[in-house]
Coordinates of C-alpha atoms and ligand atoms in Angstrom, one line a residue:
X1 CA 11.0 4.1 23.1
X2 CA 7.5 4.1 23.0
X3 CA 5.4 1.4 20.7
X4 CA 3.8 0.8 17.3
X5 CA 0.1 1.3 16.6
X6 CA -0.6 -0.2 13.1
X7 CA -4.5 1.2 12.3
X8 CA -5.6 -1.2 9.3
X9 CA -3.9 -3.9 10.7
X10 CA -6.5 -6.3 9.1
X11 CA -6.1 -5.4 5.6
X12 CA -3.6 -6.8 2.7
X13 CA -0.7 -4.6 3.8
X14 CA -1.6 -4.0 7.5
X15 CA -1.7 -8.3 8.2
X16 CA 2.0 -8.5 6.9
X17 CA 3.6 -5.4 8.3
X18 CA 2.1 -6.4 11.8
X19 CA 3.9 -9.7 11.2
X20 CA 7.1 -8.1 10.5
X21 CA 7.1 -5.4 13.0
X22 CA 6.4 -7.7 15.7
X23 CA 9.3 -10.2 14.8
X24 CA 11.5 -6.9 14.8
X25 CA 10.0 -5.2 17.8
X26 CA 8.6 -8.0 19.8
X27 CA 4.9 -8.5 19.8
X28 CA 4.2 -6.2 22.7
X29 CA 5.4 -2.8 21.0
X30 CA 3.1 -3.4 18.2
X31 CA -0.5 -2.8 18.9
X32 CA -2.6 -4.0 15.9
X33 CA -5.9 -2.2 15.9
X34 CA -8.6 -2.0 12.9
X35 CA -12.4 -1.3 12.9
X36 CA -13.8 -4.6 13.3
X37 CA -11.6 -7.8 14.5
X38 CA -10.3 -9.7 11.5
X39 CA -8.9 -14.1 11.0
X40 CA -8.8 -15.0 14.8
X41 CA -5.2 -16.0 14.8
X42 CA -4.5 -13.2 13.6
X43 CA -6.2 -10.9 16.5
X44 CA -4.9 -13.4 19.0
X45 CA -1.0 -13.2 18.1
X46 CA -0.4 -9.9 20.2
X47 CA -2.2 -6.7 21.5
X48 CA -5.1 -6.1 19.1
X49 CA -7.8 -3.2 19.7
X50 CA -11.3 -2.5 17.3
X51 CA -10.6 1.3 16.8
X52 CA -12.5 3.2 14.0
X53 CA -10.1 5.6 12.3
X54 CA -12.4 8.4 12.1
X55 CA -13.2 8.1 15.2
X56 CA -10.4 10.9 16.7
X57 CA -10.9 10.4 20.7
X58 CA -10.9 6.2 20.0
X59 CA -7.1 7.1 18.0
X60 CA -6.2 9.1 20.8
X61 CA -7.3 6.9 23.8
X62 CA -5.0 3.9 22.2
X63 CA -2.1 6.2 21.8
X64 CA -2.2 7.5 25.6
X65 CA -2.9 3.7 26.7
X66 CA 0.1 1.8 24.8
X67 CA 2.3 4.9 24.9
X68 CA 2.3 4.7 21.3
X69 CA 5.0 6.7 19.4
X70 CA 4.5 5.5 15.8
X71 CA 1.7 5.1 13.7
X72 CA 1.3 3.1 10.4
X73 CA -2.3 4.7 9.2
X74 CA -3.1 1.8 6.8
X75 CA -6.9 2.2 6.5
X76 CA -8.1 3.0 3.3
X77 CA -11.0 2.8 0.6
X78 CA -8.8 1.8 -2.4
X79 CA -9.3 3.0 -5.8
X80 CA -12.0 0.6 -7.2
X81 CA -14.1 0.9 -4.0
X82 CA -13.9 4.4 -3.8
X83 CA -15.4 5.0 -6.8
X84 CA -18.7 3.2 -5.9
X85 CA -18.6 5.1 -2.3
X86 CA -17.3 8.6 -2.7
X87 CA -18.0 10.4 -0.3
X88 CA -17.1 7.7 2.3
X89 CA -13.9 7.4 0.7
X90 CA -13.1 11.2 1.1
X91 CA -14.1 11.0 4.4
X92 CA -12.4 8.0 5.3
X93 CA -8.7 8.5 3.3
X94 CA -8.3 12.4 4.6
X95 CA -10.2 12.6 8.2
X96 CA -7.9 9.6 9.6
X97 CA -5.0 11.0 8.1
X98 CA -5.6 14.7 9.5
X99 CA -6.3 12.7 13.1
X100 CA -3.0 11.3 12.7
X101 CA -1.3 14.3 11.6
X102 CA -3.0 16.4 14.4
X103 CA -1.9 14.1 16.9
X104 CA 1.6 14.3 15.8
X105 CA 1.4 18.1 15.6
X106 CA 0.1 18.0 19.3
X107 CA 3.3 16.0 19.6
X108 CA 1.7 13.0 20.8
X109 CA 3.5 10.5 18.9
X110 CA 6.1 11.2 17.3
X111 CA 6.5 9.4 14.1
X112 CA 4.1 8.7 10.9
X113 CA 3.8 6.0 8.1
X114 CA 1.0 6.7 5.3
X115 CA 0.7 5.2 2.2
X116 CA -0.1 7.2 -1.4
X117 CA -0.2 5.3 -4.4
X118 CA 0.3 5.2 -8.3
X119 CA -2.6 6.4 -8.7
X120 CA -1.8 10.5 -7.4
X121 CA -0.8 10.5 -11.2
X122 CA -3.5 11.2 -14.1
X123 CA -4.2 10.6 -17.8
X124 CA -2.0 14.0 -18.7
X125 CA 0.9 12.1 -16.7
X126 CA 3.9 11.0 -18.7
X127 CA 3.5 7.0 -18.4
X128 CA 6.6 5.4 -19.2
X129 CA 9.1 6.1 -16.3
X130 CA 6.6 8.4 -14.5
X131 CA 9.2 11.1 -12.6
X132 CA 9.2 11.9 -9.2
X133 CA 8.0 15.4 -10.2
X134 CA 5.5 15.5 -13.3
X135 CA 2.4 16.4 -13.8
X136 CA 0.0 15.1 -11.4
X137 CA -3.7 15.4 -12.2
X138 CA -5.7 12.1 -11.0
X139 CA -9.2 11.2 -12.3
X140 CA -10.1 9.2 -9.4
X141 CA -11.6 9.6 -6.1
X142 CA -8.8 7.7 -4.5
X143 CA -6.2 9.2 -6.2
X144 CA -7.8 13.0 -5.2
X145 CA -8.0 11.7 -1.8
X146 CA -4.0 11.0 -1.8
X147 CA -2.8 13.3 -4.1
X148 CA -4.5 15.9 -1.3
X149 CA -3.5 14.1 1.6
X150 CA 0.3 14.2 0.1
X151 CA 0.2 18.1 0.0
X152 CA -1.1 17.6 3.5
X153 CA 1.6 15.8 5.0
X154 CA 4.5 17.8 3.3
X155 CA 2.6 20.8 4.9
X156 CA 2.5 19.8 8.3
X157 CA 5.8 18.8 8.2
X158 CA 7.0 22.5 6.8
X159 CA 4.9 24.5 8.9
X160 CA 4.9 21.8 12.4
X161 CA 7.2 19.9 11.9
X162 CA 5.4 16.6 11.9
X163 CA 7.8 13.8 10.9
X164 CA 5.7 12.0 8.3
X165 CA 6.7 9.7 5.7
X166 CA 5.4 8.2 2.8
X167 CA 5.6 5.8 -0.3
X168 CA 3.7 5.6 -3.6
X169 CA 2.4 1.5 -3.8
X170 CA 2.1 0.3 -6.8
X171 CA -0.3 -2.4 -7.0
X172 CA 0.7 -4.8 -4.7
X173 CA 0.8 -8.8 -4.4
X174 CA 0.9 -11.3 -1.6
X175 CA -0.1 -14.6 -0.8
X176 CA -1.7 -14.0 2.5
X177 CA -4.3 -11.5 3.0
X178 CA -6.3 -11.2 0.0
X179 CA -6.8 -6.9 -1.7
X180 CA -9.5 -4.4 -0.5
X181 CA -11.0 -3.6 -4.0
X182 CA -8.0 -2.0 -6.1
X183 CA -7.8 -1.9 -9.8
X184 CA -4.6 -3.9 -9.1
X185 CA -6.1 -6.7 -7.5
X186 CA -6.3 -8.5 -10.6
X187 CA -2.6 -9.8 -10.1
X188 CA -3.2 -11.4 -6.8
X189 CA -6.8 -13.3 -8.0
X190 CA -5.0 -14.2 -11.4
X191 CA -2.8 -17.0 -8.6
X192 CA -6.0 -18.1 -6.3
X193 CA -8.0 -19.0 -9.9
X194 CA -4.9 -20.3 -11.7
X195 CA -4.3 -22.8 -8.5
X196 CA -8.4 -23.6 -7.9
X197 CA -9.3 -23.3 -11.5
X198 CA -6.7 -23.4 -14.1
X199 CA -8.3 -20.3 -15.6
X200 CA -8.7 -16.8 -15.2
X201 CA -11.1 -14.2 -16.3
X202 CA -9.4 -10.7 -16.2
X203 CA -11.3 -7.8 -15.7
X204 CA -8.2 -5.3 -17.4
X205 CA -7.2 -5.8 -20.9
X206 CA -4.7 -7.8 -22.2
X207 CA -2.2 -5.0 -22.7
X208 CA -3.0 -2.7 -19.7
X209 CA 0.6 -2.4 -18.2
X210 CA 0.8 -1.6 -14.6
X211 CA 3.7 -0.8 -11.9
X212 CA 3.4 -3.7 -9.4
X213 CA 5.5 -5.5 -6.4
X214 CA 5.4 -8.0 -4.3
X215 CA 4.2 -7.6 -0.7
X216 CA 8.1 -8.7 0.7
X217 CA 9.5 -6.0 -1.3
X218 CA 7.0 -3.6 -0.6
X219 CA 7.2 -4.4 3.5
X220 CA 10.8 -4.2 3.5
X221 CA 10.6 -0.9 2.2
X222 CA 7.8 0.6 4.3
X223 CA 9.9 -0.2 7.2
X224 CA 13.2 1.1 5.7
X225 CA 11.9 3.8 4.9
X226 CA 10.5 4.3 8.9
X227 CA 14.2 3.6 10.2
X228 CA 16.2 6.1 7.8
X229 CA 17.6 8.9 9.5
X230 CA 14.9 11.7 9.2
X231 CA 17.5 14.1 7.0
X232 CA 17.4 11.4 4.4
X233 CA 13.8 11.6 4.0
X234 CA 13.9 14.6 1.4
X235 CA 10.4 14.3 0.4
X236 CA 8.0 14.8 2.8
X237 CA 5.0 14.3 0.6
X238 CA 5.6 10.4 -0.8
X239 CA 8.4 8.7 -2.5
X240 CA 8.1 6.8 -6.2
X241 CA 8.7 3.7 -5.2
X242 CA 9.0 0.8 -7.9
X243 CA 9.8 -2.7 -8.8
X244 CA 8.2 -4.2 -11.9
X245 CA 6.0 -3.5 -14.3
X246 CA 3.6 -6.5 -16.6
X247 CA 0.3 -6.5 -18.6
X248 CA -2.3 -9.3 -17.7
X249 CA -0.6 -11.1 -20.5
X250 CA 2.6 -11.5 -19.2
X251 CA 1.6 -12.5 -15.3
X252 CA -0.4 -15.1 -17.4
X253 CA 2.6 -16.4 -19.4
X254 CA 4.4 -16.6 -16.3
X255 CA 1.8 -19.1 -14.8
X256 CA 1.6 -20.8 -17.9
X257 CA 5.5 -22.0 -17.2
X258 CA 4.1 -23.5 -13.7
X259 CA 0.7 -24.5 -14.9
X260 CA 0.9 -25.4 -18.4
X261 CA -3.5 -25.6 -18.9
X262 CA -3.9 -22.5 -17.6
X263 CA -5.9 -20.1 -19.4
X264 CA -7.2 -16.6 -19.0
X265 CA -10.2 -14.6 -20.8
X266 CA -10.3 -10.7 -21.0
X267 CA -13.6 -9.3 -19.9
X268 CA -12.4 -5.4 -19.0
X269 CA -15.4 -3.5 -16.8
X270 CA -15.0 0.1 -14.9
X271 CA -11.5 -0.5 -13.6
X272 CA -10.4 -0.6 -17.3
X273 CA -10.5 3.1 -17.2
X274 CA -8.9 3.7 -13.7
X275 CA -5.8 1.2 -15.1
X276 CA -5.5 3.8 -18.3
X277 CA -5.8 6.4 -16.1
X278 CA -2.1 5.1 -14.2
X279 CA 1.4 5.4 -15.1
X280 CA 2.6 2.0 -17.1
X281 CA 6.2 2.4 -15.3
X282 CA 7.8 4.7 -12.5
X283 CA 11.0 6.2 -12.1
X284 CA 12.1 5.7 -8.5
X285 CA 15.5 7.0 -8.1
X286 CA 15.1 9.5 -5.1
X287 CA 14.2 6.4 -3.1
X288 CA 17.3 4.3 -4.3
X289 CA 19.4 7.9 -3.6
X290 CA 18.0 9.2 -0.4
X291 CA 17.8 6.1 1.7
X292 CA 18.5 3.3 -0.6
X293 CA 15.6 1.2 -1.7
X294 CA 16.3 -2.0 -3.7
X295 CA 13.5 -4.1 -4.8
X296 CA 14.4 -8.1 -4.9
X297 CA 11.3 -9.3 -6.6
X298 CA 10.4 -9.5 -10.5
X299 CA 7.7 -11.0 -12.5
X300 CA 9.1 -14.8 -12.5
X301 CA 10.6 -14.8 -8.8
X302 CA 7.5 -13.9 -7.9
X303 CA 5.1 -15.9 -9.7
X304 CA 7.0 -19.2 -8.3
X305 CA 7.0 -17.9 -4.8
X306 CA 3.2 -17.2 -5.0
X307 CA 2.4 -20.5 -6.5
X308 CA 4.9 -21.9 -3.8
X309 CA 2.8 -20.4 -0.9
X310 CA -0.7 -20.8 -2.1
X311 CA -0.4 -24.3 -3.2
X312 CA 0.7 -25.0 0.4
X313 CA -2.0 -23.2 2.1
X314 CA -4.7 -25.4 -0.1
X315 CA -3.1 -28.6 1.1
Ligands
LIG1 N1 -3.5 -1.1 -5.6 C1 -4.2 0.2 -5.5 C2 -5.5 0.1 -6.2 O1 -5.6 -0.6 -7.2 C3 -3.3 1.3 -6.1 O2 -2.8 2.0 -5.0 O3 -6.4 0.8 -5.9

């Protein structure tokens, strides 16, 4: 078996699945690599290399020196970023993914992880229970960038044979790596402010329901998903993948039970519009059919397990 190469190793998913991988595969088989070296503990716990993802001969030396044969592509622009850089983003989200895709194509490596999002849906998208299969016309840059790069992976595995896989996030929270610059980041500063200073100014609306999940859940299923047997993975462009859905509101009513004084204002900005744009709930049940996804995590388990942590980590 060959190794891992994780590329966005440094980033809010890429820190924790690195983690995981390595206590799974040994530290060894996973090479974390990003394009600039991230928290120095971090670099030092196992084989770390600076590789720019657009950068296809720097991709390919790594591959051919670790005898890599799986590649979690994890660098991103995320939605709120991307619409301040557009062009970057574009060029970012589809060139690494077509690197990756052609060096699986040229068959060497053999396996792909890449994350799509919540966000390949669209304001004509039905939003409660969004289906698997609906209509799918997004109004962001991000969201272009993966609803194209999903049609791109379900094509190269038709026509190649590529085996690719893939998830829709919903936003996502953990304790420790802070977001890139999501519309769903919101949820993870809401803890950090609550903790440093008992309130909270939100930049989405009171109301604006989102799907979200905890980082544990969403790890667990990005390498579940990997390990499935490849004719359980049915759907070669990304999977609905879901756990719980809240408004600003109700995360805040949540802290409230742990930090009584807490209080949040509402002070909605660009994002506002990106949030509307995204499905309120999602309807996952190819993921729990074809290779069994369970999410552990809700809204209260999680808020005492972020408090938990972060109060910890300021001590
Ligand atoms: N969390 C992401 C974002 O807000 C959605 O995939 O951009």
């Amino acid at each position: 078996m060959g190794t891992i190469l994780i590329i966005g190793a440094c980033g809010q998913i890429g820190t924790e699945l690195t983690k995981k991988l390595r206590e799974l595969y040994g530290k060894d088989n996973v090479i974390a690599s990003d394009v600039r070296k991230g928290d120095p503990e971090f670099v030092a716990s196992g084989p770390f290399e600076v590789v720019n993802a657009l950068d296809f001969n720097q991709v390919e030396e790594v591959i051919e020196k670790y005898k890599v044969a799986e590649v979690y592509l994890m660098a991103a622009l995320l939605s709120a970023t991307a619409e301040k850089n557009p062009a970057f983003a574009w060029d970012l989200n589809m060139n690494s993914l077509f690197h990756v895709l052609n060096l699986a194509k040229a068959e060497k490596i053999k396996k792909i992880f890449w994350p799509s999002s919540i966000a390949v849906f669209g304001p004509t998208t039905p939003k409660q229970n969004t289906p698997q299969y609906t209509v799918m016309e997004p109004s962001t840059v991000y969201g272009i960038s993966k609803q194209s790069g999903e049609r791109w992976c379900e094509y190269y595995h038709n026509i190649y044979g590529v085996d690719v896989r893939s998830i829709r996030y919903p936003g996502l929270i953990s304790w420790s790596t802070l977001p890139g610059g999501g519309t769903t980041d919101y949820a993870v500063d809401i803890y950090h402010k609550a903790l440093s200073d008992g309130s909270y100014t939100c930049f989405l609306s009171e109301d604006t329901r989102l799907p979200m999940m905890y980082m544990d859940d969403a790890i667990r299923a990005t390498i579940e998903i990997m390990q499935a047997p490849a004719e359980n993975i049915k759907i070669r462009s990304s999977y609905n993948l879901s756990a719980m859905d809240f408004t600003p509101k109700e995360i805040a009513e949540t802290i409230k039970q742990h930090i009584p004084d807490f209080t949040i204002a509402y002070e909605p900005d660009f994002r506002q519009k990106i949030a509307d744009s995204w499905p309120q709930s999602i309807d996952d049940s190819h993921a729990r059919n074809d290779w069994n996804w369970q999410h552990q995590y809700g809204l209260d388990a999680m808020t005492t397990d972020m408090l938990e942590h972060l109060s910890s980590m300021a001590e």
